[in-house]
Amino acid sequence: MTGFLLRRLLGLALMLVAASLVVFAVMNVLPGDPALLMLGTGASRATLAALRHQMGLDLPLWQQYLRWAGGLLRGDFGISYTYQTPVAGLILARLGVTLPLAAMSIGLAVAIAIPVGVVAATHQGKAADAALMGAAQLGVAVPNFWLGLLLILLFAVRLGWLPASGFPGWSGGLGAGLAALLMPAVALALPQAAILARVTRSAVIEAAGEDYVRTARAKGLAARAAIWGHALPNALIPVVTILGFQFSYLLAGTVVIENVFTLPGMGRLLFQAIAGRDLITVQDIVVLLTGSVIVVNTLVDLAYAAIDPRVSLAGMPGRDDEG
Amino acid sequence: MSLPRNLRVGLALTVLVVGVAVLAEFWTPYPPLAIDVLHRLAPPSAAHWLGTDNFGRDVLSQLMAGAGTSLFVAVIAVAVGAGIGIPAGVVAAVGGGLVDTALMRLADLTFAFPALLTAVMITALRGPGAANAMLAIGIFNIPVFARLARGAVLSLLRRDFVLAARAVGVPWRGIAWRHLLPNAAPILLVQATIQFALAVLADAALSYLGLGAQPPQPSWGRMLAESQNYVWTDPLLPVLPGIAIVVAVLGLNLLGDGLRDRLDPKLRRGR
């Protein structure tokens, strides 16, 4: 297990370095002069040269990369060109919106998907199954930003229950903050829940046919208890895997949703950075989001191994049989 | 044998969307971009079946023209993903060892870049446009096809007909074209349908953010973005483009699911 852990952590470090290299390469090696992009074609030679020097663009590329990557490790993300303040501070301020939003939508998605998936599985082939899976099929096809617009139409425009957009800040009280994040979180959660519910359903159906569930039933355990107590925990392995995959979609989703609801989160910062040609901010946010996708997927792998010891043994000599 | 219901509905919706996209190339009720300020934000009527937008443009005509934009971006994106991913997957499976490991780690790395982030980077450097959307979604599709093709080919490599072909000295290129790809084609086709649906969704999100097709090219995502200013006065405006997106994505998803059910013998036995 320790060897497996070390291998995974080494792999994680290599992936993070590789991802940062890719981001750096895309942003710096492809044709296009960041200084020229920022200042526009009307800038004088001297101004351009001064900005290039300030940004370190006159250094060799490998030194630029080391400067940037080394800074990232120390928490120094560079200076935003638009705001003229450290990017790290800008990002940190926005995490207070993006992290709660992401957490709320994951929580909601799981809270909806697991019961729906289990009910559909236990009613396989019946009307409840058909209705729930029909709804899930529709949910997968609905773009989250459109769902957000529909929620605004219903709960802000029609009913006036929730604010249509904006974020009052956590200083205005927990209730107001949560109210502002509720619709965005639901818009993000429902399409994810639809996918998760389908995975949960098929995983529970598969697990319900296993020997240990039959044994539990034979020993007199009620069907409901056998499903929730024995089939579901085993079905959670594929569900957690899919949840890990969904994380990257979720991050992309927050970028879009924050723009639908004009929430001052990381996605909105990223978007404004593009509009303002604030390349260092774009580069930092992209590497941060990509890095978190890689970290989460490694955590899912590790969780997988913790749940099922066969995973870490797979690939070892003489142990690759079905066990 | 009659087709299962999801395949039937999926096929019908997909044919509808493709049909509309083709039709819009030749005919729309009004030119999609024709501005008519006297009739701006008009409700649905006999003249404008779905009303007009804030420039007085006919909504139905724009929706019809948007279908073509969306499908074109998705087709190119899936073609890029499959065109690079499938050969890479086959090479990884056949090559094995270091080649396999290197290609699959590369796939893992590519997978960490959601289409949206790639599009953001490209746009930050080159400015927005439909080509960027195609490229970004296409890049994200590469590892999906590479992994699937690798898995399919690995299982085929142990089959007798491949072993026999190798034994009589057929070169790898011939084996790949004659034996591996045709046998892996059905599962790849199913995945392509699903990726196609995801590409339509991704393109809608990118053009909603202004990172996809640029004006004057009609696009469902941008229609949604523009309609957002009118949620208080014209609630129909933001609803319609979304329905178009859902119909297209739902149709493709049902088609993919239906095809998979037919191809997967395990599921067929269960019926």
Coordinates of C-alpha atoms in Angstrom, one line a residue:
Chain A
M1 CA 0.0 0.0 0.0
T2 CA 2.8 2.4 0.9
G3 CA 4.5 1.7 -2.5
F4 CA 1.2 2.3 -4.3
L5 CA 0.7 5.6 -2.4
L6 CA 4.2 6.8 -3.2
R7 CA 3.8 5.8 -6.9
R8 CA 0.5 7.7 -7.1
L9 CA 2.0 10.8 -5.4
L10 CA 5.0 10.8 -7.7
G11 CA 2.6 10.5 -10.6
L12 CA 0.6 13.4 -9.2
A13 CA 3.7 15.6 -9.0
L14 CA 4.7 14.7 -12.5
M15 CA 1.2 15.4 -13.9
L16 CA 1.1 18.8 -12.1
V17 CA 4.5 19.8 -13.6
A18 CA 3.4 18.6 -17.0
A19 CA 0.1 20.5 -16.8
S20 CA 1.9 23.7 -15.8
L21 CA 4.3 23.2 -18.7
V22 CA 1.4 22.8 -21.1
V23 CA -0.4 25.9 -19.8
F24 CA 2.9 27.9 -19.9
A25 CA 3.7 26.7 -23.4
V26 CA 0.2 27.5 -24.8
M27 CA 0.3 30.9 -23.3
N28 CA 3.9 31.8 -24.1
V29 CA 5.2 29.8 -27.0
L30 CA 2.4 30.1 -29.4
P31 CA 2.6 33.1 -31.7
G32 CA 1.4 36.3 -30.1
D33 CA 3.2 38.9 -27.9
P34 CA 1.5 39.3 -24.5
A35 CA 2.9 42.8 -24.0
L36 CA 1.6 43.8 -27.4
L37 CA -1.7 42.2 -26.7
M38 CA -2.0 44.1 -23.5
L39 CA -0.9 47.5 -24.8
G40 CA -2.4 47.3 -28.3
T41 CA -0.7 48.1 -31.5
G42 CA -0.5 51.8 -30.8
A43 CA 2.1 51.4 -28.1
S44 CA 5.5 52.8 -28.5
R45 CA 8.6 50.6 -28.7
A46 CA 9.9 51.9 -25.4
T47 CA 6.7 51.2 -23.5
L48 CA 6.6 47.7 -25.0
A49 CA 10.2 47.1 -24.0
A50 CA 9.5 48.4 -20.4
L51 CA 6.5 46.1 -20.0
R52 CA 8.4 43.1 -21.5
H53 CA 11.1 43.7 -18.9
Q54 CA 8.6 44.1 -16.1
M55 CA 6.9 40.8 -17.1
G56 CA 10.2 39.1 -17.5
L57 CA 9.5 38.5 -21.2
D58 CA 13.1 39.4 -22.1
L59 CA 14.4 36.4 -20.2
P60 CA 14.9 33.0 -21.9
L61 CA 11.6 30.9 -21.9
W62 CA 13.0 28.3 -19.5
Q63 CA 13.8 31.0 -17.0
Q64 CA 10.4 32.6 -17.4
Y65 CA 8.8 29.2 -16.7
L66 CA 10.9 28.6 -13.6
R67 CA 10.2 32.1 -12.3
W68 CA 6.5 31.5 -12.8
A69 CA 6.3 27.9 -11.5
G70 CA 8.6 28.7 -8.6
G71 CA 6.3 31.6 -7.7
L72 CA 3.3 29.4 -7.8
L73 CA 4.9 27.1 -5.3
R74 CA 5.6 30.0 -3.0
G75 CA 2.1 31.4 -3.4
D76 CA 3.4 34.2 -5.6
F77 CA 1.1 34.2 -8.7
G78 CA 2.5 37.4 -10.2
I79 CA 0.9 40.8 -10.6
S80 CA -2.4 41.3 -12.5
Y81 CA -1.9 43.7 -15.3
T82 CA -5.5 45.0 -15.1
Y83 CA -5.7 45.4 -11.3
Q84 CA -2.0 46.0 -10.6
T85 CA -2.3 43.9 -7.5
P86 CA -1.1 40.3 -6.8
V87 CA -3.1 37.7 -8.6
A88 CA -3.0 35.5 -5.5
G89 CA -5.0 38.0 -3.6
L90 CA -7.6 38.4 -6.4
I91 CA -8.1 34.6 -6.6
L92 CA -8.2 34.2 -2.8
A93 CA -11.0 36.8 -2.6
R94 CA -13.0 35.0 -5.2
L95 CA -12.7 31.5 -3.6
G96 CA -15.2 32.6 -1.0
V97 CA -17.8 32.4 -3.7
T98 CA -16.6 29.6 -6.0
L99 CA -15.8 27.1 -3.3
P100 CA -19.1 27.3 -1.5
L101 CA -20.9 27.2 -4.8
A102 CA -19.0 24.1 -5.9
A103 CA -19.6 22.4 -2.5
M104 CA -23.3 23.2 -2.5
S105 CA -23.8 21.9 -6.0
I106 CA -21.8 18.6 -5.4
G107 CA -23.8 18.1 -2.1
L108 CA -27.1 18.8 -3.9
A109 CA -26.2 16.5 -6.8
V110 CA -25.4 13.6 -4.5
A111 CA -28.4 14.2 -2.3
I112 CA -30.7 14.0 -5.3
A113 CA -28.9 11.3 -7.3
I114 CA -28.5 8.6 -4.7
P115 CA -32.1 8.3 -3.6
V116 CA -33.3 8.7 -7.2
G117 CA -30.9 6.0 -8.5
V118 CA -31.8 3.6 -5.7
V119 CA -35.6 4.0 -6.1
A120 CA -35.2 3.6 -9.9
A121 CA -33.1 0.4 -9.3
T122 CA -35.5 -1.1 -6.8
H123 CA -38.4 -0.4 -9.2
Q124 CA -36.5 -1.6 -12.3
G125 CA -38.9 -1.8 -15.3
K126 CA -41.8 -0.3 -13.4
A127 CA -43.4 3.1 -13.9
A128 CA -41.4 4.9 -11.2
D129 CA -38.1 3.7 -12.9
A130 CA -39.3 4.8 -16.4
A131 CA -40.4 8.3 -15.0
L132 CA -37.2 8.9 -13.0
M133 CA -34.9 7.7 -15.8
G134 CA -36.9 9.7 -18.4
A135 CA -36.3 12.8 -16.2
A136 CA -32.6 12.0 -15.9
Q137 CA -32.4 11.6 -19.7
L138 CA -33.8 15.1 -20.0
G139 CA -31.6 16.4 -17.3
V140 CA -28.5 15.3 -19.0
A141 CA -29.5 17.2 -22.1
V142 CA -30.2 20.5 -20.4
P143 CA -27.4 23.1 -20.5
N144 CA -26.8 24.3 -16.9
F145 CA -26.7 28.0 -17.9
W146 CA -30.1 27.7 -19.6
L147 CA -31.4 26.0 -16.5
G148 CA -30.1 29.0 -14.6
L149 CA -32.0 31.3 -16.8
L150 CA -35.2 29.3 -16.3
L151 CA -34.7 29.4 -12.6
I152 CA -34.3 33.2 -12.8
L153 CA -37.5 33.4 -14.8
L154 CA -39.4 31.4 -12.3
F155 CA -38.0 32.3 -8.9
A156 CA -36.8 35.9 -9.5
V157 CA -39.0 37.3 -12.2
R158 CA -42.3 35.4 -11.6
L159 CA -42.3 34.7 -7.9
G160 CA -39.7 37.2 -6.7
W161 CA -38.5 34.8 -4.0
L162 CA -34.8 34.9 -4.8
P163 CA -32.4 37.6 -6.2
A164 CA -31.9 37.3 -10.0
S165 CA -28.2 37.9 -9.8
G166 CA -25.3 39.3 -7.8
F167 CA -23.8 38.3 -4.5
P168 CA -24.2 40.4 -1.3
G169 CA -21.0 39.0 0.3
W170 CA -20.8 36.9 3.4
S171 CA -20.6 40.0 5.6
G172 CA -24.3 40.5 4.9
G173 CA -25.1 37.4 6.8
L174 CA -25.1 33.7 6.0
G175 CA -28.7 33.6 4.9
A176 CA -28.4 36.3 2.2
G177 CA -25.2 34.7 0.9
L178 CA -26.7 31.2 0.7
A179 CA -29.9 32.6 -0.9
A180 CA -27.8 34.2 -3.7
L181 CA -25.9 30.9 -4.3
L182 CA -29.0 28.7 -4.2
M183 CA -30.2 29.0 -7.8
P184 CA -26.7 28.8 -9.3
A185 CA -26.0 25.7 -7.2
V186 CA -29.3 24.1 -8.3
A187 CA -28.6 24.9 -12.0
L188 CA -25.1 23.3 -11.7
A189 CA -26.4 20.3 -9.6
L190 CA -29.4 19.1 -11.6
P191 CA -27.5 18.0 -14.8
Q192 CA -24.8 16.4 -12.7
A193 CA -27.4 14.7 -10.6
A194 CA -29.0 13.3 -13.7
I195 CA -25.8 11.6 -14.8
L196 CA -25.0 10.4 -11.2
A197 CA -28.6 9.0 -10.8
R198 CA -28.1 6.9 -14.0
V199 CA -24.8 5.5 -12.7
T200 CA -26.2 4.8 -9.3
R201 CA -29.1 2.9 -10.7
S202 CA -27.1 0.6 -12.9
A203 CA -24.5 0.1 -10.1
V204 CA -27.2 -0.8 -7.5
I205 CA -28.9 -3.2 -10.0
E206 CA -25.5 -4.9 -10.6
A207 CA -24.7 -5.1 -6.9
A208 CA -28.2 -6.3 -6.0
G209 CA -27.5 -9.4 -8.0
E210 CA -24.3 -10.3 -6.1
D211 CA -24.0 -13.2 -3.7
Y212 CA -23.6 -11.1 -0.5
V213 CA -26.9 -9.4 -1.1
R214 CA -28.6 -12.8 -1.7
T215 CA -27.0 -14.1 1.4
A216 CA -28.2 -11.1 3.4
R217 CA -31.7 -11.7 2.1
A218 CA -31.5 -15.4 2.8
K219 CA -30.6 -14.6 6.4
G220 CA -33.9 -12.8 6.7
L221 CA -32.8 -9.2 6.0
A222 CA -35.6 -7.1 4.5
A223 CA -35.2 -6.2 0.9
R224 CA -34.9 -2.5 1.7
A225 CA -32.2 -3.0 4.3
A226 CA -30.3 -5.3 1.9
I227 CA -30.3 -2.7 -0.8
W228 CA -29.4 0.3 1.4
G229 CA -27.1 -1.6 3.7
H230 CA -25.3 -4.0 1.4
A231 CA -25.9 -3.2 -2.3
L232 CA -25.6 0.6 -2.1
P233 CA -22.2 0.8 -0.3
N234 CA -20.7 -1.5 -2.9
A235 CA -22.4 0.5 -5.7
L236 CA -20.7 3.7 -4.4
I237 CA -17.4 2.8 -6.0
P238 CA -18.4 3.6 -9.6
V239 CA -20.5 6.5 -8.3
V240 CA -17.4 8.0 -6.6
T241 CA -15.4 7.5 -9.8
I242 CA -17.9 9.3 -11.9
L243 CA -18.1 12.1 -9.3
G244 CA -14.4 12.5 -9.7
F245 CA -14.7 12.8 -13.5
Q246 CA -17.5 15.3 -13.1
F247 CA -15.3 17.6 -11.1
S248 CA -13.7 19.0 -14.2
Y249 CA -17.2 19.6 -15.7
L250 CA -18.2 21.2 -12.5
L251 CA -15.3 23.7 -12.5
A252 CA -16.1 24.6 -16.1
G253 CA -19.7 24.9 -15.1
T254 CA -19.0 27.3 -12.3
V255 CA -17.2 29.5 -14.8
V256 CA -20.4 29.7 -17.0
I257 CA -22.8 29.9 -14.1
E258 CA -21.0 32.7 -12.3
N259 CA -21.4 34.7 -15.5
V260 CA -25.1 33.8 -15.7
F261 CA -25.7 35.1 -12.2
T262 CA -22.9 37.7 -12.1
L263 CA -21.3 36.1 -9.1
P264 CA -17.9 37.5 -8.2
G265 CA -16.1 34.2 -8.3
M266 CA -13.1 32.7 -10.0
G267 CA -15.0 32.0 -13.2
R268 CA -16.0 35.6 -13.5
L269 CA -12.5 36.8 -12.7
L270 CA -11.2 34.5 -15.5
F271 CA -13.7 35.8 -17.9
Q272 CA -12.9 39.5 -17.1
A273 CA -9.2 38.6 -17.4
I274 CA -9.8 37.4 -20.9
A275 CA -11.8 40.5 -21.8
G276 CA -9.0 42.7 -20.3
R277 CA -6.2 40.7 -21.9
D278 CA -4.8 40.1 -18.4
L279 CA -2.8 37.1 -19.6
I280 CA -1.0 36.3 -16.3
T281 CA -4.3 36.1 -14.5
V282 CA -5.7 33.8 -17.2
Q283 CA -2.6 31.6 -17.0
D284 CA -2.8 31.4 -13.2
I285 CA -6.5 30.5 -13.0
V286 CA -6.3 27.9 -15.8
V287 CA -3.3 26.2 -14.1
L288 CA -5.1 26.3 -10.8
L289 CA -8.3 24.8 -12.1
T290 CA -6.4 22.2 -14.1
G291 CA -4.3 21.3 -11.1
S292 CA -7.3 20.9 -8.9
V293 CA -8.8 18.5 -11.5
I294 CA -5.6 16.4 -11.4
V295 CA -5.5 16.4 -7.6
V296 CA -9.1 15.4 -7.3
N297 CA -8.7 12.6 -9.8
T298 CA -5.7 11.3 -7.8
L299 CA -7.7 11.5 -4.6
V300 CA -10.5 9.5 -6.3
D301 CA -7.9 6.8 -7.3
L302 CA -6.6 6.7 -3.7
A303 CA -10.2 6.5 -2.3
Y304 CA -10.8 3.7 -4.7
A305 CA -7.8 1.8 -3.4
A306 CA -8.8 2.5 0.2
I307 CA -12.3 1.0 -0.5
D308 CA -11.1 -1.9 -2.5
P309 CA -7.6 -3.3 -1.7
R310 CA -7.5 -5.2 -4.9
V311 CA -6.9 -1.9 -6.8
S312 CA -3.5 -1.2 -5.3
L313 CA -2.4 -4.9 -5.8
A314 CA -3.5 -5.0 -9.4
G315 CA -0.5 -5.0 -11.6
M316 CA 1.8 -6.6 -9.1
P317 CA 3.4 -9.8 -10.3
G318 CA 1.2 -12.9 -9.8
R319 CA -1.7 -10.9 -8.5
D320 CA -3.4 -9.9 -11.7
D321 CA -6.0 -12.7 -11.5
E322 CA -9.6 -11.9 -10.6
G323 CA -8.9 -12.5 -6.9
Chain B
M1 CA -37.7 -6.4 -35.8
S2 CA -39.0 -3.0 -34.7
L3 CA -36.6 -0.4 -33.3
P4 CA -36.5 0.2 -29.5
R5 CA -38.2 3.4 -28.4
N6 CA -35.1 5.4 -27.4
L7 CA -33.6 4.6 -30.8
R8 CA -36.7 5.6 -32.6
V9 CA -37.2 8.9 -30.7
G10 CA -33.5 9.7 -30.9
L11 CA -33.4 9.1 -34.6
A12 CA -36.5 11.2 -35.2
L13 CA -35.2 14.2 -33.1
T14 CA -31.7 14.0 -34.8
V15 CA -33.2 13.8 -38.3
L16 CA -35.4 16.8 -37.3
V17 CA -32.4 18.9 -36.2
V18 CA -30.2 17.9 -39.1
G19 CA -33.2 18.5 -41.5
V20 CA -33.8 22.0 -40.1
A21 CA -30.1 22.8 -40.4
V22 CA -30.0 21.7 -44.0
L23 CA -33.3 23.5 -44.8
A24 CA -32.0 26.7 -43.3
E25 CA -29.1 26.7 -45.8
F26 CA -31.7 27.2 -48.5
W27 CA -34.7 28.7 -46.9
T28 CA -35.7 30.5 -43.6
P29 CA -39.0 32.5 -43.2
Y30 CA -36.9 35.7 -43.0
P31 CA -33.2 36.3 -43.6
P32 CA -31.9 35.4 -40.0
L33 CA -30.0 38.7 -39.7
A34 CA -32.6 41.0 -41.2
I35 CA -33.1 43.8 -38.7
D36 CA -36.6 45.3 -38.4
V37 CA -36.6 48.0 -35.7
L38 CA -40.3 48.7 -36.1
H39 CA -41.1 45.2 -35.0
R40 CA -38.6 44.6 -32.2
L41 CA -39.4 42.3 -29.3
A42 CA -42.7 41.3 -31.0
P43 CA -44.6 38.4 -29.5
P44 CA -45.4 35.3 -31.6
S45 CA -47.8 36.1 -34.4
A46 CA -48.8 34.9 -37.9
A47 CA -46.0 36.9 -39.4
H48 CA -43.4 35.9 -36.9
W49 CA -44.3 32.5 -35.5
L50 CA -41.9 32.7 -32.5
G51 CA -41.7 36.5 -32.3
T52 CA -38.7 38.8 -32.9
D53 CA -35.7 39.7 -30.8
N54 CA -34.4 43.1 -29.6
F55 CA -33.3 44.0 -33.1
G56 CA -36.5 42.8 -34.7
R57 CA -34.9 39.7 -36.1
D58 CA -37.2 36.7 -36.7
V59 CA -36.5 34.3 -33.8
L60 CA -37.6 31.2 -35.8
S61 CA -35.2 32.0 -38.7
Q62 CA -32.4 32.5 -36.3
L63 CA -33.1 29.3 -34.5
M64 CA -33.1 27.4 -37.8
A65 CA -29.8 29.0 -38.9
G66 CA -28.3 28.4 -35.5
A67 CA -28.8 24.6 -35.9
G68 CA -26.3 24.6 -38.8
T69 CA -23.7 26.5 -36.8
S70 CA -24.0 24.2 -33.8
L71 CA -23.9 21.0 -35.8
F72 CA -20.9 22.1 -37.8
V73 CA -18.9 23.0 -34.8
A74 CA -19.8 19.7 -33.2
V75 CA -19.0 17.6 -36.3
I76 CA -15.6 19.2 -36.7
A77 CA -14.8 18.9 -32.9
V78 CA -15.8 15.2 -32.9
A79 CA -13.8 14.6 -36.1
V80 CA -10.7 16.2 -34.6
G81 CA -11.1 14.1 -31.4
A82 CA -11.7 10.8 -33.3
G83 CA -9.2 11.5 -36.0
I84 CA -6.3 11.9 -33.6
G85 CA -7.6 9.9 -30.6
I86 CA -8.5 6.6 -32.5
P87 CA -5.1 6.2 -34.2
A88 CA -3.3 7.1 -30.9
G89 CA -5.4 4.5 -29.1
V90 CA -4.6 1.8 -31.7
V91 CA -0.9 2.6 -31.7
A92 CA -0.9 2.5 -27.8
A93 CA -2.6 -0.9 -27.8
V94 CA -0.5 -2.4 -30.5
G95 CA 2.7 -0.8 -29.5
G96 CA 2.3 -1.7 -25.8
G97 CA 5.0 -1.0 -23.2
L98 CA 6.6 2.4 -23.1
V99 CA 4.6 3.7 -26.1
D100 CA 1.4 2.7 -24.4
T101 CA 2.3 4.2 -21.1
A102 CA 3.5 7.5 -22.7
L103 CA 0.4 7.9 -24.8
M104 CA -2.0 7.1 -22.0
R105 CA -0.3 9.5 -19.6
L106 CA -0.6 12.1 -22.3
A107 CA -4.3 11.2 -22.6
D108 CA -4.6 11.7 -18.8
L109 CA -3.0 15.1 -19.1
T110 CA -5.2 16.2 -21.9
F111 CA -8.2 15.0 -19.9
A112 CA -7.4 17.5 -17.2
F113 CA -8.1 20.4 -19.5
P114 CA -11.9 20.8 -19.8
A115 CA -12.9 22.2 -23.3
L116 CA -13.9 25.5 -21.6
L117 CA -10.4 26.1 -20.2
T118 CA -8.7 25.3 -23.5
A119 CA -11.1 27.6 -25.3
V120 CA -10.4 30.3 -22.7
M121 CA -6.6 30.0 -23.3
I122 CA -6.9 30.0 -27.1
T123 CA -9.3 32.9 -27.0
A124 CA -7.1 34.9 -24.6
L125 CA -4.3 34.7 -27.2
R126 CA -6.1 34.7 -30.6
G127 CA -9.5 36.3 -29.9
P128 CA -12.8 34.5 -30.0
G129 CA -14.2 32.5 -32.9
A130 CA -16.0 29.3 -33.9
A131 CA -12.6 27.8 -35.0
N132 CA -11.3 28.1 -31.4
A133 CA -14.4 26.4 -30.1
M134 CA -14.0 23.5 -32.5
L135 CA -10.3 23.1 -31.6
A136 CA -10.9 23.3 -27.9
I137 CA -13.8 20.8 -27.8
G138 CA -11.8 18.6 -30.3
I139 CA -8.8 18.5 -28.0
F140 CA -10.9 17.4 -25.1
N141 CA -12.4 14.6 -27.2
I142 CA -9.0 13.2 -28.1
P143 CA -8.4 11.2 -24.9
V144 CA -12.0 10.0 -24.8
F145 CA -11.5 8.3 -28.2
A146 CA -7.9 7.2 -27.5
R147 CA -8.9 5.3 -24.3
L148 CA -11.9 3.7 -25.9
A149 CA -10.0 2.6 -29.0
R150 CA -7.1 1.3 -26.9
G151 CA -9.5 -0.8 -24.8
A152 CA -11.4 -2.1 -27.7
V153 CA -8.2 -3.0 -29.6
L154 CA -6.6 -4.7 -26.6
S155 CA -9.5 -7.1 -26.3
L156 CA -9.4 -7.7 -30.1
L157 CA -5.6 -8.5 -30.0
R158 CA -6.3 -11.8 -28.2
R159 CA -8.9 -12.9 -30.6
D160 CA -8.2 -15.8 -33.0
F161 CA -8.6 -14.0 -36.3
V162 CA -6.1 -11.4 -35.2
L163 CA -3.6 -14.0 -34.0
A164 CA -4.1 -15.9 -37.2
A165 CA -3.4 -12.8 -39.3
R166 CA -0.3 -12.1 -37.3
A167 CA 0.8 -15.7 -37.7
V168 CA 0.7 -15.6 -41.5
G169 CA 2.6 -12.3 -41.5
V170 CA 0.0 -9.6 -42.3
P171 CA 1.7 -6.3 -41.4
W172 CA 0.3 -4.3 -38.5
R173 CA -1.0 -1.6 -40.8
G174 CA -3.1 -4.2 -42.6
I175 CA -4.3 -5.8 -39.4
A176 CA -5.3 -2.4 -38.0
W177 CA -7.3 -1.5 -41.1
R178 CA -8.8 -4.9 -41.9
H179 CA -9.4 -6.4 -38.5
L180 CA -9.1 -4.0 -35.6
L181 CA -10.9 -0.8 -36.8
P182 CA -13.9 -2.6 -38.4
N183 CA -14.5 -4.6 -35.3
A184 CA -14.0 -1.6 -33.0
A185 CA -16.2 0.6 -35.2
P186 CA -19.6 0.0 -33.6
I187 CA -18.5 1.0 -30.1
L188 CA -16.6 4.0 -31.4
L189 CA -19.6 5.1 -33.4
V190 CA -21.8 4.9 -30.2
Q191 CA -19.2 7.0 -28.4
A192 CA -19.0 9.5 -31.3
T193 CA -22.8 10.0 -31.0
I194 CA -22.5 10.7 -27.2
Q195 CA -19.5 13.0 -27.8
F196 CA -21.5 14.8 -30.5
A197 CA -24.2 15.6 -28.0
L198 CA -21.6 16.8 -25.4
A199 CA -20.0 18.9 -28.2
V200 CA -23.3 20.6 -28.9
L201 CA -23.6 21.4 -25.2
A202 CA -20.0 22.6 -24.9
D203 CA -20.4 24.8 -28.0
A204 CA -23.6 26.3 -26.6
A205 CA -21.7 27.2 -23.4
L206 CA -18.8 28.7 -25.2
S207 CA -20.9 30.8 -27.5
Y208 CA -23.0 31.8 -24.5
L209 CA -19.8 33.2 -23.0
G210 CA -18.9 34.8 -26.3
L211 CA -16.0 32.4 -26.9
G212 CA -17.7 30.6 -29.8
A213 CA -19.2 31.6 -33.1
Q214 CA -19.1 35.4 -33.5
P215 CA -21.8 37.8 -34.9
P216 CA -23.2 37.8 -37.4
Q217 CA -23.0 34.0 -37.5
P218 CA -26.2 32.8 -35.8
S219 CA -25.7 30.7 -32.7
W220 CA -28.0 29.3 -30.0
G221 CA -25.7 30.1 -27.2
R222 CA -25.3 33.7 -28.2
M223 CA -29.1 34.1 -28.7
L224 CA -29.4 33.0 -25.0
A225 CA -26.8 35.4 -23.9
E226 CA -28.5 38.3 -25.7
S227 CA -31.9 37.3 -24.5
Q228 CA -30.8 37.5 -20.9
N229 CA -31.3 41.3 -20.8
Y230 CA -35.0 40.7 -21.6
V231 CA -35.9 38.1 -19.0
W232 CA -38.1 40.7 -17.2
T233 CA -40.0 41.8 -20.3
D234 CA -39.8 38.9 -22.8
P235 CA -39.6 35.6 -21.0
L236 CA -40.1 33.6 -24.2
L237 CA -36.8 34.9 -25.7
P238 CA -34.5 33.1 -23.3
V239 CA -36.7 29.9 -23.3
L240 CA -36.7 29.1 -27.1
P241 CA -32.9 28.7 -27.9
G242 CA -32.6 26.5 -24.8
I243 CA -35.4 24.2 -26.1
A244 CA -33.5 23.9 -29.4
I245 CA -30.3 22.9 -27.6
V246 CA -32.2 20.3 -25.5
V247 CA -33.9 18.8 -28.5
A248 CA -30.6 18.4 -30.3
V249 CA -28.7 17.0 -27.3
L250 CA -31.6 14.8 -26.2
G251 CA -31.9 13.3 -29.7
L252 CA -28.2 12.5 -30.0
N253 CA -28.1 11.0 -26.5
L254 CA -31.1 8.8 -27.1
L255 CA -29.6 7.8 -30.4
G256 CA -26.4 6.8 -28.7
D257 CA -28.1 5.0 -25.9
G258 CA -30.3 3.1 -28.4
L259 CA -27.4 2.1 -30.6
R260 CA -25.5 0.9 -27.5
D261 CA -28.4 -1.2 -26.3
R262 CA -28.5 -2.9 -29.7
L263 CA -24.8 -3.5 -29.8
D264 CA -24.3 -4.7 -26.2
P265 CA -25.3 -8.4 -26.2
K266 CA -25.5 -8.4 -22.4
L267 CA -28.3 -5.8 -22.5
R268 CA -30.1 -7.5 -25.4
R269 CA -30.3 -10.8 -23.5
G270 CA -31.9 -9.0 -20.6
R271 CA -34.9 -8.0 -22.7

